[in-house]
Structures are given as structure tokens and as C-alpha cells.
Short mmCIF file of C-alpha atoms in Angstrom, two decimals:
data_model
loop_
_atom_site.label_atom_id
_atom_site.label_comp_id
_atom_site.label_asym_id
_atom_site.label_seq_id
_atom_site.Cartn_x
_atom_site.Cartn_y
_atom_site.Cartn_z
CA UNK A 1 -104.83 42.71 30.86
CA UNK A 2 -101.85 40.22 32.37
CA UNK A 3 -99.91 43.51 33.48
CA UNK A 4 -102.08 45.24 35.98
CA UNK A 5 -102.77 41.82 37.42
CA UNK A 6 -99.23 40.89 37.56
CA UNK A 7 -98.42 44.53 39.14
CA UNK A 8 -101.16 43.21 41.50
CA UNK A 9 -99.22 40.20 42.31
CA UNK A 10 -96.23 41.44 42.77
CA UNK A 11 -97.13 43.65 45.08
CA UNK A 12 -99.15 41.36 46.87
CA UNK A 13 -96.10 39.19 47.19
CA UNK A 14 -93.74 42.19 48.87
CA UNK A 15 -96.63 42.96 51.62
CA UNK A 16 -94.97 39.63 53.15
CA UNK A 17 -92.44 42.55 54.68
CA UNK A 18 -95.50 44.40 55.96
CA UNK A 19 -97.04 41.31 57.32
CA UNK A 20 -94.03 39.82 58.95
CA UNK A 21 -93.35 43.60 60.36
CA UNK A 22 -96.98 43.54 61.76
CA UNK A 23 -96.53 39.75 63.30
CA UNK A 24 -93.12 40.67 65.15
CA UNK A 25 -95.21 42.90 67.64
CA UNK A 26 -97.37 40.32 68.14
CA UNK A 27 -95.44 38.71 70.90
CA UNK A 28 -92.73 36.50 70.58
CA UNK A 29 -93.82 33.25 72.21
CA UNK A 30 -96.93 33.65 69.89
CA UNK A 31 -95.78 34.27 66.24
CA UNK A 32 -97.74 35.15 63.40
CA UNK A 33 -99.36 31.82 63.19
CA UNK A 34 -99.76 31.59 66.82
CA UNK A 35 -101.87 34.53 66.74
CA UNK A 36 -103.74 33.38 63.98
CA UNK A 37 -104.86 30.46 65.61
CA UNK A 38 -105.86 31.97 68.83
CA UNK A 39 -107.62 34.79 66.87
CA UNK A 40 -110.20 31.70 65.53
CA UNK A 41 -110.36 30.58 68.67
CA UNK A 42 -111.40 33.71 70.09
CA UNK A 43 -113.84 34.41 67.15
CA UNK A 44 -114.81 30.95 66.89
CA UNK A 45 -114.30 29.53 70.07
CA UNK A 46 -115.22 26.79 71.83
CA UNK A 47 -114.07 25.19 68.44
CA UNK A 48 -112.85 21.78 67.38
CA UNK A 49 -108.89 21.74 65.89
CA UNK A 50 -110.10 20.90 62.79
CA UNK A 51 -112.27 24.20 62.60
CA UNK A 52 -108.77 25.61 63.29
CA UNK A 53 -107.23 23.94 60.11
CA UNK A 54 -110.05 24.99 58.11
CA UNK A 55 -110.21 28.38 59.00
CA UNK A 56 -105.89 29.05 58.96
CA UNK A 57 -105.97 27.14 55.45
CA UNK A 58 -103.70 24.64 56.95
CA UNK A 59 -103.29 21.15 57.74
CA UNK A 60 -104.87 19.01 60.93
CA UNK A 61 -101.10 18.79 61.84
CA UNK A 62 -99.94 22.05 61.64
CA UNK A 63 -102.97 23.45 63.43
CA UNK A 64 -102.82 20.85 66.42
CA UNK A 65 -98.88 21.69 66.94
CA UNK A 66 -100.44 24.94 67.11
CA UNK A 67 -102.99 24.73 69.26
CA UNK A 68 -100.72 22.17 71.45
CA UNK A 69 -98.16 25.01 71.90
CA UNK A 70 -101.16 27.28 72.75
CA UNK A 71 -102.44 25.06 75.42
CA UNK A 72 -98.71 24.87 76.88
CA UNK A 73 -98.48 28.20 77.28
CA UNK A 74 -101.88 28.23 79.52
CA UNK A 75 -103.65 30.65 76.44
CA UNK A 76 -106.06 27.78 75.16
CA UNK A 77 -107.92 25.03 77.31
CA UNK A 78 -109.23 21.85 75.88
CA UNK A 79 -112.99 20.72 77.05
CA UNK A 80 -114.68 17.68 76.01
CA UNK A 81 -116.73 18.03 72.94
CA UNK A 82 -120.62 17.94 74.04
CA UNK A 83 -121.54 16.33 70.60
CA UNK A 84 -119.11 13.71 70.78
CA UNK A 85 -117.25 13.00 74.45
CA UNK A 86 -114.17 11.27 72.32
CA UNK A 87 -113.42 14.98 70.38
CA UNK A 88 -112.70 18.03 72.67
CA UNK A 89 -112.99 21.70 71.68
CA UNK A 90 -111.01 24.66 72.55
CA UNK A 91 -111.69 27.69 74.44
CA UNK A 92 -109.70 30.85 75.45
CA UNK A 93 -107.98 31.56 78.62
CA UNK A 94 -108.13 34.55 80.46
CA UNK A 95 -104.31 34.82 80.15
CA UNK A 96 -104.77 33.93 76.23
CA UNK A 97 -107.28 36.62 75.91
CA UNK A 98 -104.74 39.48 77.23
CA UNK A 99 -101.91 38.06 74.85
CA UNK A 100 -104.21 38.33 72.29
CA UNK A 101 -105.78 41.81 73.26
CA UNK A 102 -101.75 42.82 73.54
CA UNK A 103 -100.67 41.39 70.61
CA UNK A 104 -103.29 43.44 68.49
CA UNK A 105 -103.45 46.67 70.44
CA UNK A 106 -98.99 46.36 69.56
CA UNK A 107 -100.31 45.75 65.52
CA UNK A 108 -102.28 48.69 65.03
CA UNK A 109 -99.76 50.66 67.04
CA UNK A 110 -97.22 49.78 64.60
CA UNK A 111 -99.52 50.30 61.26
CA UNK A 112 -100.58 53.84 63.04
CA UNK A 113 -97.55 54.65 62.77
CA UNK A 114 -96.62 53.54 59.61
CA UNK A 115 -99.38 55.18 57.63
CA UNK A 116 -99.72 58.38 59.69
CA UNK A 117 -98.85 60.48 56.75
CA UNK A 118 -102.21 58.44 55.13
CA UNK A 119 -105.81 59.96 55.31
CA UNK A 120 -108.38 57.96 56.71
CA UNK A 121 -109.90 57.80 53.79
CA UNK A 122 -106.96 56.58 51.99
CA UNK A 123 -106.66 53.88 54.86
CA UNK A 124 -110.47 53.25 54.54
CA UNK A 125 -110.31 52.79 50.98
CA UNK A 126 -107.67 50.94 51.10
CA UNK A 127 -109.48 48.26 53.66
CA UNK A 128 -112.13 48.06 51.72
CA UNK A 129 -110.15 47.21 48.52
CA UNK A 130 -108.45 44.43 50.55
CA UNK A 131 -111.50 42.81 51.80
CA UNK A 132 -112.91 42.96 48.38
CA UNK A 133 -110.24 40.86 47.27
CA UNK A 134 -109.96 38.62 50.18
CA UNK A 135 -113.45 38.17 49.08
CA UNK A 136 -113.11 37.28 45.59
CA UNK A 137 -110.50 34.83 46.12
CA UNK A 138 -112.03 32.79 48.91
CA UNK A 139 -114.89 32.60 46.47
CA UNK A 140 -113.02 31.54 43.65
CA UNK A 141 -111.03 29.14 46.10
CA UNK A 142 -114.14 27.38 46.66
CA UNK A 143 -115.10 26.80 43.13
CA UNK A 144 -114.62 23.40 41.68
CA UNK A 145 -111.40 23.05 39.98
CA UNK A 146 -112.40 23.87 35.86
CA UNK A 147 -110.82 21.84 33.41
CA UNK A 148 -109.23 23.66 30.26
CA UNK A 149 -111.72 24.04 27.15
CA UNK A 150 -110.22 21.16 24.63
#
């Protein structure tokens, strides 16, 4: 059954377009992964950088250049970490929370528009289908790595 799953792949791979369409309205001095980041710290938040990294799949470095760029902007604040006064955590900012709350309102707007000739359904099922495999992968991403059968 390679071919279906290699369809799947493929296809997987060329909804990069539709991603990076989607990220461009979220605004500029944010970026895709700019968003991400302050979307876990709005879900998440207060929340430790290295929940961050965990959560983006990324590394300590890239998600404290992240959050650093966040925090210049005034959209992130850094507090000292109750548990342990030499960590701090992260919380939103008003002004991050309107970026954020602008950024997505400009995301669906643009995927509206893209799939109005879809039926909810179709967008529904669709969803669905996509968090089913989100699912399946994160589960099989947190399986021990198997060695081959000798």
C-alpha cells in the first residue's frame, strides 16, 4: 500500500503553499513561527521557554530567539518562575493578545475565502481527518525508536 501513502505525502508536502499563504496574514513582525510561539503562550501561558521548545518541536535556541523577539516587541512579559526564582516564565501582553486575536481572525478570513465553494461538511470532514492524523503521528513520534527485525 506504498502509493496511497506516498499520494499522502506528497500532498502533505505541497500544503507548505497553503500554510505559508495562511502565515503571511498573520502579521508581518510576527511570522509563522512567531505566531506559533505566542499561540503556546496564550494556551499555555505563564509557561517556561522550554515548554515553548517542546511544544513548537524546536530547539531551546530557536524558541528563546523567539520568545526574545516576542518580548521586544512588548507581546510577551517575562515573570520570575514561583517554583524556582532563577527560571522565569512567560505571560501574554495585552498588546500580544490583540496581535494574536488579529493575526487569527486575518487566517480564517483568508481560508473562508479560499474554500467558500466547500460545504461545511466537506470542511468539517476534512478537520477531522487532519486532527486524526496529527494524532497518529504525535503518537507514533513518541514511541521508542524500533530497531529493524534481524
Amino acid at each position: 500500500m506504498p502509493e496511497p501513502v506516498e499520494d499522502l505525502v506528497i500532498a502533505l508536502y505541497r500544503l507548505g503553499r497553503v500554510q505559508r499563504a495562511i502565515a503571511r496574514d498573520a502579521l508581518a513582525e510576527l511570522g509563522g513561527q512567531g505566531f506559533a510561539a505566542l499561540a503556546v503562550v496564550h494556551r499555555e501561558g505563564p509557561v517556561r521557554v522550554s515548554a515553548v521548545a517542546e511544544q513548537l518541536s524546536v530547539d531551546l535556541s530557536v524558541a528563546s530567539r523567539q520568545v526574545a523577539a516576542l518580548a521586544l516587541a512588548g507581546y510577551v512579559e517575562r515573570e520570575p518562575d514561583p517554583d524556582d526564582r532563577r527560571a522565569s516564565r512567560i505571560h501574554l501582553t495585552p498588546a500580544g493578545m490583540r496581535v494574536l486575536t488579529d493575526s487569527h481572525r486575518r487566517m480564517v478570513s483568508t481560508a473562508e475565502t479560499a474554500l467558500e465553494q466547500w460545504s461545511a461538511q466537506d470542511v468539517t470532514g476534512l478537520a477531522a481527518q487532519l486532527e486524526r492524523l496529527r494524532e497518529d503521528f504525535a503518537a507514533v513520534a513518541s514511541l521508542p525508536l524500533q530497531k529493524d527485525a534481524a
